[in-house]
Coordinates of C-alpha atoms and ligand atoms in Angstrom, one line a residue:
Chain A
M17 CA 90.6 131.6 40.5
G18 CA 90.8 127.8 41.6
M19 CA 92.3 127.0 45.0
T20 CA 94.8 124.2 46.0
I21 CA 93.8 121.4 48.4
T22 CA 95.8 123.2 51.2
E23 CA 94.0 126.7 50.6
K24 CA 90.6 124.8 50.5
I25 CA 91.3 123.1 53.8
L26 CA 92.3 126.4 55.4
A27 CA 89.4 128.3 54.1
A28 CA 87.0 125.6 55.3
H29 CA 88.6 125.9 58.7
A30 CA 88.7 129.8 58.7
G31 CA 84.9 129.8 57.9
K32 CA 85.8 131.5 54.6
E33 CA 84.8 131.1 50.8
S34 CA 88.3 131.4 49.8
V35 CA 91.7 132.2 50.9
Q36 CA 94.9 133.5 49.4
P37 CA 98.5 132.8 49.9
G38 CA 100.0 135.3 52.3
E39 CA 96.7 135.8 54.0
L40 CA 96.7 135.4 58.0
V41 CA 93.6 133.3 59.1
N42 CA 92.2 132.2 62.2
V43 CA 91.4 128.5 61.8
R44 CA 89.5 126.1 63.9
V45 CA 91.8 123.1 65.1
D46 CA 90.3 119.6 64.6
L47 CA 93.1 118.2 66.8
A48 CA 96.0 119.5 68.9
L49 CA 98.9 117.1 69.7
G50 CA 101.7 117.0 72.1
N51 CA 104.5 114.6 73.1
D52 CA 106.6 113.9 76.3
I53 CA 109.1 116.7 75.3
T54 CA 106.8 119.5 74.2
A55 CA 103.8 118.9 76.3
P56 CA 105.2 119.5 79.8
V57 CA 106.2 123.0 78.2
A58 CA 102.8 123.6 76.9
I59 CA 101.1 122.6 80.0
R60 CA 103.2 125.1 81.9
E61 CA 102.1 127.7 79.6
F62 CA 98.5 126.5 79.4
E63 CA 98.3 126.9 83.1
K64 CA 99.3 130.5 82.7
I65 CA 96.5 131.4 80.8
G66 CA 94.1 130.7 83.5
V67 CA 91.4 128.7 81.9
D68 CA 90.2 125.7 83.9
R69 CA 89.8 123.2 81.1
V70 CA 90.9 122.3 77.7
Y71 CA 88.7 123.3 74.6
D72 CA 87.7 119.7 74.0
R73 CA 88.8 116.7 75.9
D74 CA 88.4 114.4 72.8
R75 CA 90.5 116.7 70.6
V76 CA 93.7 117.2 72.8
V77 CA 95.9 114.2 72.0
L78 CA 99.0 113.6 74.2
V79 CA 101.4 110.9 73.3
P80 CA 104.6 109.8 75.3
D81 CA 106.9 108.5 72.6
H82 CA 110.4 110.3 72.8
F83 CA 112.0 109.2 75.8
V84 CA 109.8 106.4 77.0
P85 CA 109.7 103.8 78.4
N86 CA 111.3 106.6 80.8
K87 CA 115.1 106.6 80.0
D88 CA 116.0 108.4 83.2
I89 CA 114.6 110.3 86.2
K90 CA 114.4 113.6 84.5
S91 CA 112.3 111.8 81.6
A92 CA 110.2 110.3 83.9
E93 CA 109.1 113.5 85.7
Q94 CA 108.3 115.0 82.4
A95 CA 106.2 112.1 81.4
K96 CA 104.6 112.0 84.7
S97 CA 103.6 115.8 84.5
M98 CA 101.8 114.8 81.0
R99 CA 100.0 111.9 82.6
E100 CA 98.8 113.9 85.5
F101 CA 97.5 116.6 83.1
A102 CA 95.7 114.1 81.1
R103 CA 93.9 112.7 84.0
K104 CA 93.1 116.1 85.5
H105 CA 91.4 117.0 82.1
C106 CA 90.0 113.5 81.4
L107 CA 91.6 113.3 77.9
T108 CA 90.1 110.6 75.9
N109 CA 93.3 110.3 73.8
Y110 CA 96.2 109.8 76.2
F111 CA 98.1 106.8 75.0
E112 CA 100.2 105.0 77.9
V113 CA 103.2 103.0 77.3
G114 CA 101.9 99.4 76.2
R115 CA 99.0 101.3 74.2
M116 CA 101.1 103.8 72.4
G117 CA 103.3 104.5 69.5
I118 CA 105.1 107.0 67.8
E119 CA 102.6 109.7 67.4
H120 CA 102.7 110.1 63.5
C121 CA 102.4 106.4 63.1
L122 CA 99.7 106.2 65.8
L123 CA 97.2 108.9 65.1
P124 CA 96.4 107.9 61.4
E125 CA 96.2 104.3 62.5
Q126 CA 93.8 104.9 65.4
G127 CA 91.6 106.9 63.0
L128 CA 92.2 110.1 65.1
V129 CA 93.3 112.0 61.8
G130 CA 91.2 111.9 58.5
P131 CA 91.2 113.7 55.2
G132 CA 90.3 117.1 55.2
D133 CA 91.3 117.6 59.0
L134 CA 93.2 120.6 60.3
V135 CA 95.8 119.3 62.7
I136 CA 98.5 121.2 64.6
G137 CA 101.0 119.3 67.1
A138 CA 104.0 120.5 68.9
D139 CA 106.4 118.3 66.7
S140 CA 107.8 119.3 63.6
H141 CA 106.8 116.1 61.8
T142 CA 103.1 116.7 62.5
C143 CA 103.1 117.3 58.6
T144 CA 103.0 113.6 58.2
Y145 CA 99.1 113.6 58.0
G146 CA 99.3 115.2 54.6
G147 CA 99.5 111.8 53.3
L148 CA 95.9 111.4 54.2
G149 CA 94.9 114.6 52.6
A150 CA 94.8 116.5 55.7
F151 CA 96.3 119.9 56.6
S152 CA 98.8 119.5 59.5
T153 CA 101.7 121.2 60.7
G154 CA 104.3 121.6 63.4
V155 CA 104.2 124.3 66.0
G156 CA 106.0 125.1 69.4
S157 CA 104.6 124.4 72.8
T158 CA 103.2 127.8 73.3
D159 CA 101.2 127.6 70.1
L160 CA 100.0 124.1 71.3
A161 CA 99.0 125.8 74.7
A162 CA 97.0 128.5 72.9
A163 CA 95.3 125.8 70.8
M164 CA 94.6 123.6 73.7
A165 CA 92.6 126.6 75.2
L166 CA 91.1 128.1 72.3
G167 CA 90.6 125.3 69.8
E168 CA 91.9 127.8 67.2
T169 CA 95.2 129.0 65.9
W170 CA 96.5 131.6 63.5
L171 CA 98.3 130.5 60.2
K172 CA 99.6 132.1 57.2
V173 CA 98.2 130.7 54.0
P174 CA 101.3 129.2 52.4
E175 CA 102.1 129.3 48.7
S176 CA 102.1 125.9 47.1
I177 CA 104.7 123.9 45.2
K178 CA 103.5 121.2 43.0
F179 CA 105.6 118.2 42.5
I180 CA 104.7 115.6 39.7
Y181 CA 106.1 112.2 39.8
H182 CA 105.7 110.6 36.5
G183 CA 106.3 106.9 35.7
E184 CA 106.4 103.4 37.1
M185 CA 108.5 103.0 40.3
P186 CA 111.4 100.5 40.0
E187 CA 111.7 97.7 42.3
W188 CA 113.0 98.8 45.8
V189 CA 112.2 102.5 45.2
T190 CA 109.7 103.8 47.9
G191 CA 108.0 107.1 48.7
K192 CA 111.3 107.5 51.2
D193 CA 113.5 107.8 47.9
L194 CA 111.0 110.1 46.1
I195 CA 111.1 112.5 49.1
L196 CA 114.9 112.3 49.5
Y197 CA 115.4 113.0 45.8
T198 CA 112.9 115.9 46.1
I199 CA 114.7 117.5 49.2
G200 CA 118.0 117.0 47.3
K201 CA 116.8 118.9 44.6
I202 CA 115.1 121.9 46.1
G203 CA 117.5 121.9 49.4
V204 CA 116.5 121.9 53.0
D205 CA 114.9 125.4 52.8
G206 CA 113.5 124.9 49.2
A207 CA 110.0 125.1 50.5
L208 CA 110.4 127.5 53.3
Y209 CA 106.8 128.8 54.6
M210 CA 105.2 126.8 51.7
A211 CA 103.1 123.8 51.0
M212 CA 104.4 120.9 49.2
E213 CA 101.8 119.1 47.0
F214 CA 102.5 115.5 45.9
T215 CA 100.8 114.5 42.6
G216 CA 101.4 112.3 39.7
P217 CA 100.9 108.5 38.6
A218 CA 103.5 107.4 41.1
V219 CA 101.7 108.9 44.1
E220 CA 98.4 107.8 42.8
K221 CA 99.6 104.2 42.9
M222 CA 101.4 104.5 46.2
S223 CA 100.1 103.3 49.5
V224 CA 99.0 105.2 52.4
D225 CA 102.0 104.3 54.2
G226 CA 104.2 105.6 51.5
R227 CA 102.4 108.8 51.3
L228 CA 102.7 109.5 55.0
T229 CA 106.6 108.9 54.6
M230 CA 106.7 111.6 51.8
A231 CA 104.6 114.2 53.8
N232 CA 106.5 113.5 56.8
M233 CA 109.7 114.7 55.5
A234 CA 108.3 117.9 54.0
V235 CA 109.5 119.8 57.0
E236 CA 113.1 118.7 56.0
A237 CA 112.6 121.0 53.0
G238 CA 111.4 123.8 55.3
A239 CA 107.7 123.4 54.3
K240 CA 104.8 124.2 56.4
N241 CA 102.8 121.0 55.3
G242 CA 103.0 118.4 52.8
I243 CA 99.9 117.0 51.1
A244 CA 98.6 114.5 48.7
A245 CA 95.0 114.4 47.6
P246 CA 92.9 111.6 49.2
D247 CA 91.5 108.9 46.7
Q248 CA 90.4 105.5 46.7
I249 CA 93.3 104.1 48.5
T250 CA 92.9 106.7 51.1
R251 CA 89.2 105.8 51.4
A252 CA 90.2 102.1 51.8
Y253 CA 92.6 103.0 54.6
V254 CA 90.4 105.3 56.7
E255 CA 87.1 103.3 56.4
G256 CA 86.5 101.5 59.6
R257 CA 89.2 103.8 61.4
A258 CA 87.9 107.3 61.2
K259 CA 86.7 108.4 64.3
R260 CA 85.1 111.6 63.0
P261 CA 83.6 112.4 59.6
Y262 CA 85.9 113.4 56.8
T263 CA 86.0 115.4 53.7
F264 CA 87.9 114.8 50.6
Y265 CA 89.3 117.8 49.1
S266 CA 91.4 118.2 45.7
S267 CA 93.2 121.2 44.0
D268 CA 91.2 122.7 41.2
P269 CA 92.7 122.4 37.7
D270 CA 93.6 126.3 37.5
A271 CA 94.8 126.5 41.2
L272 CA 97.9 128.7 41.3
Y273 CA 101.3 127.2 42.2
A274 CA 104.8 129.2 43.0
Q275 CA 106.7 126.4 41.5
I276 CA 106.2 123.0 39.6
H277 CA 108.6 120.3 39.5
E278 CA 108.5 117.2 37.6
F279 CA 110.4 113.8 38.3
D280 CA 110.7 110.6 36.2
V281 CA 110.9 108.0 38.9
S282 CA 111.2 105.0 36.4
K283 CA 114.9 105.8 36.3
M284 CA 115.5 106.2 40.0
E285 CA 117.4 103.9 42.3
P286 CA 117.3 104.0 46.2
A287 CA 118.6 107.1 47.6
V288 CA 120.8 107.8 50.7
A289 CA 121.1 111.2 52.4
M290 CA 124.8 111.7 53.6
P291 CA 125.9 113.5 56.8
H292 CA 124.9 116.1 57.9
L293 CA 121.8 117.4 55.9
P294 CA 118.9 115.6 54.3
E295 CA 119.8 117.5 51.1
N296 CA 123.1 115.6 50.6
V297 CA 121.4 113.0 48.6
K298 CA 122.9 110.5 46.4
P299 CA 121.8 107.3 44.6
V300 CA 122.9 104.3 46.7
S301 CA 125.3 102.7 44.1
Q302 CA 127.3 106.1 44.6
V303 CA 127.7 105.6 48.5
A304 CA 128.2 101.8 48.5
G305 CA 131.1 101.0 50.5
V306 CA 130.9 103.1 53.4
T307 CA 131.1 101.0 56.8
I308 CA 128.5 101.2 59.2
D309 CA 128.4 100.3 62.9
Q310 CA 124.6 100.3 63.4
A311 CA 121.4 100.3 61.3
V312 CA 118.1 101.6 62.6
I313 CA 114.8 100.6 60.9
G314 CA 111.7 102.7 62.4
S315 CA 110.6 106.2 63.2
C316 CA 107.8 108.2 62.2
T317 CA 109.3 108.2 58.7
N318 CA 109.4 104.4 58.2
G319 CA 108.2 102.7 61.2
R320 CA 104.9 101.2 59.6
M321 CA 104.0 97.7 58.1
D322 CA 105.1 98.6 54.5
D323 CA 108.6 99.3 55.9
L324 CA 108.8 96.3 58.1
R325 CA 107.7 93.9 55.4
E326 CA 110.3 95.7 53.1
A327 CA 113.1 95.0 55.6
A328 CA 112.0 91.4 56.2
R329 CA 112.0 90.8 52.4
V330 CA 115.8 91.5 52.4
L331 CA 116.6 90.0 55.7
K332 CA 115.0 86.8 55.1
G333 CA 117.8 84.0 55.3
H334 CA 120.4 86.4 56.2
K335 CA 122.7 87.3 59.0
V336 CA 123.4 90.9 60.2
N337 CA 127.1 91.4 59.6
G338 CA 129.2 90.8 62.8
N339 CA 130.4 94.6 63.0
V340 CA 126.7 95.8 63.0
R341 CA 124.1 96.3 65.5
L342 CA 120.6 96.3 63.6
L343 CA 117.7 97.9 65.6
I344 CA 114.1 97.4 64.5
I345 CA 111.5 99.6 66.1
P346 CA 107.8 99.0 65.1
G347 CA 106.0 102.4 65.0
T348 CA 103.0 101.3 67.4
Q349 CA 101.8 98.4 69.4
E350 CA 99.4 97.4 66.6
I351 CA 102.2 97.4 64.0
Y352 CA 104.3 95.2 66.5
R353 CA 101.5 92.7 66.9
Q354 CA 100.9 92.5 63.2
A355 CA 104.5 92.2 62.4
M356 CA 104.6 89.3 64.9
R357 CA 101.5 87.7 63.3
E358 CA 103.0 87.9 59.9
G359 CA 106.2 86.2 61.1
L360 CA 108.5 89.1 60.5
F361 CA 109.7 89.0 64.0
E362 CA 111.2 85.4 63.4
I363 CA 112.9 86.7 60.3
F364 CA 114.3 89.8 62.3
L365 CA 115.4 87.6 65.2
D366 CA 116.9 85.0 62.8
S367 CA 119.1 87.7 61.4
G368 CA 120.5 88.8 64.6
A369 CA 118.3 92.0 65.0
A370 CA 117.2 93.5 68.1
I371 CA 113.6 94.4 68.3
S372 CA 112.2 97.3 70.4
T373 CA 109.0 98.3 71.9
P374 CA 107.7 101.5 70.0
T375 CA 109.7 104.6 70.8
C376 CA 111.3 107.5 69.1
G377 CA 114.6 106.3 70.8
P378 CA 117.8 106.7 68.8
C379 CA 115.9 108.7 66.0
L380 CA 116.7 112.0 68.1
G381 CA 119.6 110.6 70.0
G382 CA 117.1 110.1 73.1
H383 CA 118.1 106.4 74.1
M384 CA 118.0 102.8 72.7
G385 CA 120.9 103.1 70.2
I386 CA 123.0 106.0 70.8
L387 CA 126.4 106.4 68.7
A388 CA 129.7 106.8 70.3
K389 CA 132.2 109.1 68.7
G390 CA 133.2 108.2 65.4
E391 CA 130.4 105.7 64.9
R392 CA 128.3 105.7 61.8
S393 CA 124.5 104.6 61.4
I394 CA 122.3 104.1 58.5
A395 CA 118.8 104.9 59.4
T396 CA 115.2 105.2 58.1
T397 CA 114.7 108.3 60.2
N398 CA 114.4 111.7 58.8
R399 CA 117.3 113.8 60.0
N400 CA 121.1 113.5 60.0
F401 CA 122.2 116.6 61.5
V402 CA 125.4 116.7 63.6
G403 CA 125.0 114.8 66.7
R404 CA 121.5 113.8 66.1
M405 CA 121.9 110.1 67.0
G406 CA 124.5 110.7 69.7
H407 CA 128.2 112.1 69.9
P408 CA 128.8 115.3 67.8
G409 CA 131.5 113.1 66.0
S410 CA 129.2 110.3 64.8
E411 CA 127.4 110.2 61.4
V412 CA 124.0 109.4 60.1
Y413 CA 123.1 108.3 56.7
L414 CA 119.4 108.3 55.8
S415 CA 117.7 105.7 53.6
S416 CA 114.6 103.4 52.8
P417 CA 114.2 100.1 55.0
S418 CA 115.3 97.9 52.1
V419 CA 118.7 99.8 51.9
A420 CA 119.3 100.0 55.7
A421 CA 118.4 96.1 55.8
A422 CA 120.8 95.4 53.0
S423 CA 123.5 97.5 54.6
A424 CA 123.1 95.7 57.8
I425 CA 123.8 92.3 56.1
L426 CA 126.8 93.9 54.0
G427 CA 128.3 95.7 57.0
R428 CA 128.6 98.7 54.5
I429 CA 126.1 100.7 52.8
G430 CA 124.7 98.9 49.8
A431 CA 121.7 98.2 47.7
P432 CA 119.2 95.3 48.4
W433 CA 120.2 93.7 45.0
E434 CA 123.5 93.3 46.4
V435 CA 122.3 90.8 49.0
K436 CA 122.4 87.4 47.3
Chain B
M20 CA 113.5 149.8 72.5
E21 CA 117.1 149.4 71.5
L22 CA 119.2 146.2 71.8
K23 CA 123.1 146.5 71.8
G24 CA 125.7 144.0 71.8
A25 CA 128.7 142.2 70.2
T26 CA 127.8 139.7 67.6
W27 CA 128.4 135.9 67.1
K28 CA 128.4 134.5 63.7
F29 CA 127.0 131.3 62.5
G30 CA 126.5 129.8 59.0
N31 CA 123.6 128.5 57.1
D32 CA 121.0 126.0 58.2
V33 CA 121.8 126.1 62.0
D34 CA 119.5 123.3 63.2
T35 CA 117.6 122.9 66.5
D36 CA 119.8 120.0 67.3
A37 CA 123.0 122.4 67.2
I38 CA 121.0 125.0 69.2
I39 CA 120.0 122.6 72.0
P40 CA 120.8 118.9 71.5
A41 CA 118.1 116.4 72.3
R42 CA 120.3 114.8 75.0
Y43 CA 119.4 117.8 77.1
L44 CA 115.6 117.7 76.5
N45 CA 114.8 115.7 79.6
T46 CA 114.3 119.0 81.2
S47 CA 112.7 122.3 80.4
D48 CA 114.5 124.4 82.9
P49 CA 115.7 127.4 81.0
R50 CA 119.0 127.7 83.1
E51 CA 120.0 123.9 82.2
L52 CA 119.1 124.6 78.6
A53 CA 121.0 127.9 78.6
A54 CA 124.1 125.9 79.9
H55 CA 124.3 123.9 76.6
C56 CA 123.1 126.7 74.1
M57 CA 124.7 126.2 70.6
E58 CA 126.9 123.5 72.1
D59 CA 127.1 121.4 68.9
A60 CA 127.9 124.4 66.6
D61 CA 130.5 125.9 69.2
P62 CA 131.2 123.8 72.3
Q63 CA 132.6 127.1 74.1
F64 CA 129.7 129.2 73.2
P65 CA 127.9 128.8 76.7
Q66 CA 130.9 130.1 78.3
K67 CA 131.7 132.9 75.8
V68 CA 128.6 134.5 75.5
K69 CA 127.8 137.6 77.4
A70 CA 124.5 139.3 78.3
G71 CA 123.2 141.4 75.5
D72 CA 125.2 139.6 72.8
I73 CA 123.8 139.2 69.3
I74 CA 123.7 136.0 67.2
V75 CA 124.1 136.6 63.3
A76 CA 123.4 133.8 61.1
G77 CA 122.8 132.7 57.5
K78 CA 119.6 131.2 55.9
N79 CA 117.1 129.0 57.4
F80 CA 118.2 129.5 61.1
G81 CA 116.5 127.1 63.6
C82 CA 115.5 124.4 61.1
G83 CA 114.6 121.0 62.3
S84 CA 112.5 120.2 65.3
S85 CA 109.7 122.2 66.9
R86 CA 111.2 122.4 70.4
E87 CA 110.6 125.5 71.9
H88 CA 113.6 124.6 74.1
A89 CA 115.8 126.2 71.3
P90 CA 114.6 129.8 71.5
I91 CA 114.4 129.4 75.3
A92 CA 118.0 128.3 75.5
I93 CA 119.1 131.2 73.6
K94 CA 117.0 133.8 75.3
E95 CA 118.1 132.5 78.8
A96 CA 121.8 132.5 77.6
G97 CA 121.5 136.3 77.5
V98 CA 121.3 136.7 73.9
S99 CA 119.3 140.0 73.2
C100 CA 118.3 138.9 69.7
V101 CA 118.9 136.8 66.5
I102 CA 119.6 138.4 63.1
A103 CA 119.4 136.0 60.2
K104 CA 119.1 135.9 56.3
T105 CA 116.0 133.4 56.9
F106 CA 114.5 131.7 59.8
A107 CA 112.8 128.1 59.6
R108 CA 109.0 128.7 60.2
I109 CA 108.4 126.9 63.5
F110 CA 111.6 128.7 65.0
Y111 CA 109.9 132.0 63.7
R112 CA 106.7 131.4 65.5
N113 CA 108.3 130.1 68.6
A114 CA 110.7 132.9 68.9
F115 CA 107.7 135.5 69.0
N116 CA 105.7 133.5 71.3
I117 CA 108.4 133.4 73.9
G118 CA 109.5 136.8 73.4
L119 CA 112.9 136.5 71.9
P120 CA 113.5 139.2 69.4
I121 CA 114.5 138.1 65.9
F122 CA 115.0 139.9 62.7
E123 CA 115.2 138.9 59.1
S124 CA 117.9 140.8 57.2
P125 CA 119.8 139.4 54.3
E126 CA 121.9 142.5 54.1
A127 CA 122.8 142.6 57.8
A128 CA 123.4 138.9 57.9
E129 CA 126.0 139.2 54.9
A130 CA 127.8 142.4 56.2
I131 CA 127.9 142.1 59.9
A132 CA 131.5 140.2 61.0
E133 CA 131.9 138.3 64.3
G134 CA 132.6 140.8 67.1
D135 CA 131.0 143.7 65.6
Q136 CA 129.1 145.9 68.0
V137 CA 125.4 146.3 66.7
A138 CA 122.6 148.2 67.9
V139 CA 118.9 147.3 66.9
D140 CA 116.0 149.7 67.1
V141 CA 113.2 147.0 67.6
E142 CA 110.1 149.1 66.6
A143 CA 111.7 150.2 63.3
G144 CA 113.6 147.4 62.5
I145 CA 116.7 149.1 61.8
I146 CA 119.9 147.2 62.5
R147 CA 122.9 149.8 62.9
N148 CA 126.5 148.4 62.8
I149 CA 128.5 150.5 65.2
T150 CA 132.0 149.1 64.2
R151 CA 131.5 149.7 60.6
N152 CA 129.1 152.6 60.7
E153 CA 126.6 150.9 58.5
E154 CA 122.9 150.5 58.7
Y155 CA 120.6 147.6 57.4
R156 CA 116.8 147.2 57.4
A157 CA 114.9 144.1 58.7
T158 CA 111.9 142.8 57.0
Q159 CA 108.6 144.1 58.5
V160 CA 106.8 142.1 60.9
P161 CA 103.3 141.5 60.1
P162 CA 100.8 143.7 62.4
F163 CA 99.2 140.7 63.8
M164 CA 102.5 139.5 65.3
Q165 CA 103.2 142.9 66.4
R166 CA 100.2 142.7 68.5
I167 CA 101.4 139.6 70.2
I168 CA 104.7 141.4 70.9
A169 CA 102.8 144.2 72.3
A170 CA 100.6 141.9 74.5
G171 CA 104.0 140.5 75.9
G172 CA 103.7 137.1 74.1
L173 CA 101.0 134.8 72.7
I174 CA 100.0 133.6 76.3
N175 CA 99.2 137.0 77.4
Y176 CA 97.5 137.7 74.3
V177 CA 95.4 134.5 74.6
S178 CA 94.6 135.2 78.2
E179 CA 93.3 138.9 77.4
R180 CA 91.2 137.5 74.5
M181 CA 89.5 134.8 76.8
K182 CA 88.8 137.3 79.5
G183 CA 86.8 139.2 76.7
N184 CA 85.0 135.9 76.1
G185 CA 84.3 135.4 79.9
R186 CA 86.3 132.2 79.9
V187 CA 88.9 133.1 82.4
Ligands
SF4_27 S1 110.7 109.3 65.4 FE1 112.1 110.7 65.1 S2 111.3 112.6 64.2 FE2 109.6 111.2 64.5 S3 108.6 112.1 66.2 FE3 110.2 110.7 67.2 S4 112.0 111.9 67.4 FE4 110.6 113.1 65.9

């Protein structure tokens, strides 16, 4: 019997010939990740274990990104505890403010994750790296603490769901729209405990940035991981970046899937997820008219170069509506520099947008763009739960960067082709 | 071990932002977190909940973020266990790892009404509704996870394992 790409990576890291869905395996961890919210708790637990060092100082990665630059005294204390731990254990991969980025934009960019890797992170969007053909999944702080000590973790081999995206992507339709429609179809627990495998001609033509966006939101359907088989596009991305050797895996033709879903992307238009669940998805034309107070372009979902270029294409020569604040948050320092080099900042500033240093900031209602009661934001982020971006009485609509940029100009949710 | 208490009912897809909003995540002090437990789902919950009470919810409880602060807040608020139709996977792992008992039982999640007195036999996975005189079964916990529980959580389990390896 053939295996899926997810099963192959798990088998390789468990030291086994093959694995089957439902089986519990002990796996070697190529990288263990924490951030300024989850790492302080993991450090506390790690210290209880009683070991004097982490399993590999090159493979424990700590990134302050959620509440930094420190938003208040308590956040400063948390960031400090993480920094001190990184120094004490001489961690190679601690990224200070000014050299950091949103963790899931940063790790692929820095070549710390590659195809065929097995990565766990105390952050639910660790599943992002599936866009490179890695198995990666989110865990809690205690699991991270155990992995930091052992270099191993236990996982249940998930069943896989195959998603096939046929057809040519129309203008303005992106990986974000594909994943939103997918979640809209299967629901926020449609892939609970399972692997989502993204395949088909539309994915094969997609950039790595787009694939990372799709895998990023697998957790929004309850999945353990999202994954796309690596190919020449992946190779071009990882070559010259990868810090370790990588392995290309792909699913066997006779691999077993719990479900198969097919989509024709050629008839899609950009999508919007309505409050308060990522599954409340509608085509943008059905939402047009909803007024907004804020638009956020950034996050681990859509804070990469493709995203900023798409936003700039819409914003060029236009002004942000007088009733709207547009916040643009490049995902990493490198993305920040590249966007500046390409002249995107000029376009953003001319339009009346605010550009922030890389941070999660408003995505999780942390800082840098919190909503007041009754306010409404369109955002390229991944979650629109009650209170996600601020007051429990505020609302978040999820979309691609082009729709967020168009909406900022229009003062209401709208499509990029409405901007004249 | 038996857990006994009055129940509080919640709906489907209760997310981690509802359990503990990010605006309180600048601390990991369990008591501070407990003071805001379930606040965005029911603002009065932290005041109303009593030691031993049980949360009963629908499908996909704990979806969203990986924050362990969520099960910690629930545990520290005095909640003795959570019963739901299904749990989101990271929340499921986290609850075991920090020692918050959770039970998957679609039947119990349907039948129990808010305020019912419920007793749970932890080892047997049997949920008894004292108010309605009914009994429901919870899904069996895999043996490996039972070993984590028996060791008193993941950290103790790992610590014991590493002593065996001579690394502690
Ligand atoms: S950008 Fe948002 S979703 Fe991504 S890691 Fe940061 S807080 Fe989480």
